[in-house]
Coordinates of C-alpha atoms in Angstrom, one line a residue:
M1 CA -6.8 -31.7 0.4
S2 CA -4.1 -33.2 2.3
E3 CA -1.4 -31.2 4.0
R4 CA 1.1 -32.9 1.7
A5 CA -0.5 -32.0 -1.3
A6 CA -0.9 -28.5 -0.3
G7 CA 2.6 -28.1 0.7
I8 CA 5.1 -26.0 -1.3
P9 CA 8.1 -28.0 -2.9
G10 CA 11.3 -27.2 -1.1
G11 CA 13.2 -26.3 -4.1
L12 CA 10.8 -23.3 -4.4
Y13 CA 11.9 -21.7 -1.2
I14 CA 15.2 -20.2 -2.8
P15 CA 13.8 -18.6 -5.9
A16 CA 11.1 -17.4 -3.6
A17 CA 13.6 -15.9 -1.1
V18 CA 15.7 -14.4 -3.9
G19 CA 12.6 -12.7 -5.3
G20 CA 11.7 -11.3 -2.0
G21 CA 15.0 -9.9 -1.5
L22 CA 14.9 -8.4 -5.1
L23 CA 11.8 -6.4 -3.9
L24 CA 13.1 -5.7 -0.3
L25 CA 16.9 -5.1 -0.3
P26 CA 16.8 -2.0 -2.8
L27 CA 14.3 -0.4 -0.4
I28 CA 16.6 -1.2 2.6
A29 CA 19.6 0.1 0.9
L30 CA 17.8 3.1 0.2
L31 CA 16.7 4.0 3.7
A32 CA 20.1 3.1 5.0
R33 CA 21.7 6.0 2.9
I34 CA 19.3 8.7 4.3
D35 CA 20.7 11.1 6.9
W36 CA 17.7 11.0 9.3
A37 CA 18.9 14.0 11.3
T38 CA 18.8 16.2 8.2
I39 CA 15.2 15.1 6.9
P40 CA 13.2 18.1 8.7
N41 CA 15.5 20.7 7.0
M42 CA 15.5 19.0 3.8
L43 CA 11.6 18.8 3.6
V44 CA 11.2 22.6 4.4
A45 CA 14.0 23.7 2.0
P46 CA 12.7 25.8 -1.0
E47 CA 13.5 23.4 -3.7
T48 CA 12.0 20.5 -1.8
A49 CA 8.8 22.5 -0.9
N50 CA 8.5 23.6 -4.5
A51 CA 8.6 19.9 -5.8
L52 CA 6.3 18.9 -3.2
R53 CA 3.8 21.5 -3.7
V54 CA 3.7 20.8 -7.4
S55 CA 3.4 17.1 -7.0
L56 CA 0.6 17.4 -4.5
V57 CA -1.4 20.1 -6.5
T58 CA -1.1 18.4 -9.7
A59 CA -1.7 14.7 -8.4
A60 CA -4.8 15.9 -6.4
T61 CA -6.1 17.7 -9.4
A62 CA -5.6 14.6 -11.7
T63 CA -7.3 12.3 -9.3
A64 CA -10.2 14.6 -9.2
L65 CA -10.3 14.3 -13.2
C66 CA -10.1 10.7 -12.8
L67 CA -13.1 10.7 -10.9
V68 CA -15.1 13.0 -13.0
L69 CA -14.0 11.1 -16.2
G70 CA -13.6 7.6 -14.9
I71 CA -16.9 7.0 -13.1
P72 CA -18.8 7.5 -16.3
L73 CA -16.4 5.5 -18.4
A74 CA -16.6 2.6 -16.0
L75 CA -20.4 2.7 -16.0
V76 CA -20.3 2.6 -19.8
I77 CA -17.7 -0.2 -19.8
A78 CA -19.6 -2.1 -17.0
R79 CA -22.8 -1.8 -19.2
A80 CA -21.5 -2.7 -22.3
R81 CA -21.6 -5.9 -24.0
G82 CA -19.6 -7.9 -26.7
W83 CA -17.0 -6.4 -28.8
L84 CA -17.7 -3.0 -27.5
A85 CA -16.9 -4.0 -23.9
T86 CA -13.8 -5.7 -25.2
A87 CA -12.5 -2.8 -27.2
L88 CA -13.2 -0.4 -24.4
R89 CA -11.5 -2.3 -21.7
A90 CA -8.5 -2.6 -24.2
L91 CA -8.5 1.0 -24.6
V92 CA -8.6 1.7 -20.8
T93 CA -5.7 -0.7 -19.9
L94 CA -3.6 0.5 -22.8
P95 CA -1.9 3.2 -20.6
L96 CA -1.0 0.6 -18.2
V97 CA 1.3 -1.5 -20.6
L98 CA 2.6 1.5 -22.8
P99 CA 6.1 2.7 -21.9
P100 CA 5.8 5.9 -20.0
L101 CA 7.9 7.9 -22.7
V102 CA 5.4 6.6 -25.6
G103 CA 2.5 8.2 -23.6
G104 CA 4.3 11.4 -23.5
L105 CA 5.1 11.3 -27.1
A106 CA 1.5 10.6 -27.6
L107 CA 0.4 13.6 -25.8
L108 CA 3.1 15.6 -27.5
S109 CA 1.6 14.3 -30.9
L110 CA -1.9 15.5 -29.9
L111 CA -1.4 18.7 -28.2
G112 CA 2.1 19.8 -28.9
R113 CA 3.4 22.1 -31.5
G114 CA 2.4 20.2 -34.9
G115 CA 0.2 18.0 -33.1
V116 CA -3.6 17.1 -34.2
L117 CA -5.0 19.7 -31.8
G118 CA -1.8 21.7 -31.0
D119 CA -1.6 24.2 -33.9
W120 CA -5.3 24.8 -33.5
L121 CA -5.0 25.6 -29.7
A122 CA -2.0 27.6 -30.4
E123 CA -4.0 29.9 -32.8
L124 CA -6.4 30.3 -29.9
G125 CA -3.6 31.3 -27.7
I126 CA -3.4 28.2 -25.7
R127 CA -0.2 26.3 -25.1
I128 CA -0.3 23.3 -23.1
P129 CA 3.1 21.5 -23.4
F130 CA 5.7 22.2 -20.8
T131 CA 3.1 23.9 -18.4
T132 CA 1.6 22.7 -15.1
V133 CA -1.5 21.9 -17.0
A134 CA 0.6 19.4 -19.1
V135 CA 1.7 17.7 -15.8
I136 CA -1.9 17.3 -14.8
I137 CA -2.9 15.7 -18.1
A138 CA 0.0 13.2 -18.0
Q139 CA -0.9 12.3 -14.8
T140 CA -4.7 11.9 -15.4
F141 CA -3.5 9.9 -18.6
V142 CA -1.7 7.3 -16.6
A143 CA -3.6 7.3 -13.6
L144 CA -7.2 7.0 -15.1
P145 CA -7.0 3.3 -15.8
F146 CA -6.6 2.5 -12.1
L147 CA -9.7 4.3 -11.2
V148 CA -11.6 2.7 -14.2
I149 CA -10.8 -0.9 -13.6
S150 CA -11.5 -0.5 -9.7
V151 CA -14.7 0.9 -10.4
E152 CA -15.7 -1.2 -13.4
G153 CA -14.8 -4.5 -11.2
A154 CA -17.1 -3.1 -8.6
L155 CA -20.1 -2.4 -10.7
R156 CA -19.7 -5.8 -12.2
S157 CA -20.0 -7.6 -8.9
L158 CA -23.1 -5.1 -7.8
H159 CA -26.4 -7.2 -7.9
P160 CA -28.6 -5.4 -10.1
E161 CA -31.9 -6.0 -8.2
Y162 CA -31.1 -2.9 -5.9
E163 CA -30.8 -0.4 -8.9
E164 CA -34.1 -2.1 -10.3
A165 CA -36.0 -1.7 -7.3
A166 CA -35.2 1.9 -7.1
A167 CA -36.0 2.5 -10.8
T168 CA -39.3 0.5 -10.3
L169 CA -40.2 3.0 -7.4
G170 CA -39.8 6.0 -9.7
A171 CA -36.3 7.0 -9.1
S172 CA -34.7 8.9 -12.0
P173 CA -31.3 7.4 -13.5
T174 CA -29.3 10.2 -11.8
S175 CA -30.9 9.4 -8.4
V176 CA -30.1 5.7 -8.6
L177 CA -26.5 6.5 -9.6
F178 CA -25.8 8.8 -6.7
R179 CA -28.1 7.3 -4.2
I180 CA -27.9 3.5 -4.8
T181 CA -24.9 2.5 -7.3
I182 CA -22.0 4.8 -5.8
P183 CA -22.7 4.0 -2.2
L184 CA -22.7 0.4 -2.9
I185 CA -19.4 0.5 -4.7
A186 CA -17.9 3.0 -2.4
P187 CA -15.0 0.4 -1.4
G188 CA -13.9 0.0 -5.1
L189 CA -14.2 3.9 -5.7
V190 CA -12.0 4.6 -2.7
A191 CA -9.6 1.9 -3.9
G192 CA -9.4 3.2 -7.4
T193 CA -9.2 6.9 -6.0
I194 CA -6.2 6.0 -3.8
L195 CA -4.3 4.0 -6.6
S196 CA -5.0 6.9 -9.1
F197 CA -3.5 9.6 -6.5
T198 CA -0.5 7.4 -5.7
R199 CA 0.2 6.6 -9.5
A200 CA -0.2 10.3 -10.4
L201 CA 2.1 11.3 -7.5
G202 CA 4.9 8.9 -8.7
E203 CA 4.2 9.7 -12.6
F204 CA 7.6 10.4 -14.3
G205 CA 8.1 9.3 -17.9
A206 CA 5.0 11.0 -19.6
T207 CA 5.5 13.8 -17.7
A208 CA 9.2 14.3 -18.5
L209 CA 8.4 14.3 -22.2
F210 CA 5.2 16.4 -22.2
A211 CA 5.7 18.8 -19.5
G212 CA 9.5 19.1 -18.9
N213 CA 11.3 20.1 -15.8
A214 CA 10.9 23.5 -14.8
A215 CA 11.6 24.4 -11.2
G216 CA 8.2 25.5 -9.4
T217 CA 6.2 24.8 -12.3
T218 CA 6.3 21.3 -13.8
R219 CA 9.3 19.9 -11.6
T220 CA 7.3 17.0 -9.5
V221 CA 9.1 15.1 -6.9
P222 CA 10.0 12.3 -9.3
M223 CA 11.5 14.9 -11.6
A224 CA 13.4 16.6 -8.8
I225 CA 14.7 13.0 -7.8
Y226 CA 16.0 12.5 -11.3
T227 CA 17.7 15.8 -11.7
A228 CA 19.5 15.4 -8.5
F229 CA 21.3 12.2 -9.9
N230 CA 21.9 14.1 -13.3
G231 CA 23.9 17.1 -11.7
A232 CA 21.1 19.6 -11.6
G233 CA 17.9 20.6 -9.3
V234 CA 18.2 19.4 -5.7
T235 CA 21.1 17.7 -3.9
Q236 CA 21.2 13.8 -3.6
D237 CA 20.5 14.0 0.0
T238 CA 17.3 16.0 -0.7
A239 CA 16.3 13.5 -3.5
L240 CA 16.7 10.8 -0.8
A241 CA 14.4 12.6 1.5
L242 CA 12.1 12.9 -1.4
S243 CA 12.0 9.4 -2.1
L244 CA 11.2 8.5 1.4
I245 CA 8.2 10.8 1.0
L246 CA 6.9 8.6 -2.0
I247 CA 7.8 5.4 -0.2
A248 CA 5.7 6.8 2.8
V249 CA 2.8 7.6 0.5
A250 CA 2.9 4.1 -1.0
V251 CA 2.9 2.4 2.3
I252 CA -0.1 4.4 3.7
A253 CA -2.0 3.8 0.5
L254 CA -1.5 0.0 0.8
A255 CA -2.4 0.1 4.4
V256 CA -5.6 2.0 3.7
L257 CA -6.5 -0.4 0.8
R258 CA -6.0 -3.3 2.9
G259 CA -8.1 -1.8 5.6
R260 CA -10.9 -1.1 2.9
T261 CA -10.6 -4.6 1.6
S262 CA -10.7 -6.4 5.1
S263 CA -13.8 -4.2 5.9
A264 CA -15.5 -5.0 2.7
A265 CA -14.9 -8.7 3.4
R266 CA -16.2 -8.7 6.7
A267 CA -19.3 -7.0 5.5

């Protein structure tokens, strides 16, 4: 292909610059509003510490649940064929395209008062909505697809001869999974885990409807940021500091993902 054919039409630079500015300028404006000298004190303030604690504990727990549930689901989808694989893949990707509030309403319809399982659980003395458990469930609901899609993609690119050779030598399916399959898909598994954690940490919509906004129990960092700009909860300066934390986590996650991708490409 010639250099001329591979070039970019000059007229595309303007909309490209506008698109890049639309993505970058709001973040620059956000960082410009932060009073950097007060960041340390804000981060150790009780309301900030509580929001961070709730977010980190629930996001880590949700990520662990994604691993426990997502790896088996990805294996089933990767091994499935025909209409079953299509249906399962559509089911997994559905939370990615659903409006977050619809996800929260769906969880309430299942586990809330008058829900499919909610009344039965209430008879057993179990109440899930508007608790920390509800936060974890909402985060898992929205984060699970990221892990499943990453792991399934890695499984589909995996050459089957390694697993077949191990099975021929007498290895059990469980041994093949933990000693052959999972080590070989480690880059995809790590990527999915990081994406799941960052998605869980930033979850807002489903959490707001299903878990509420109780300080110290269900008020995560995104919920604290929201309430700050609605006249309740933390101050707006603290909300900006919390936003900085989420941005930092996202940047670190992207850097780690890029490093893992580059390492896998060199291998």
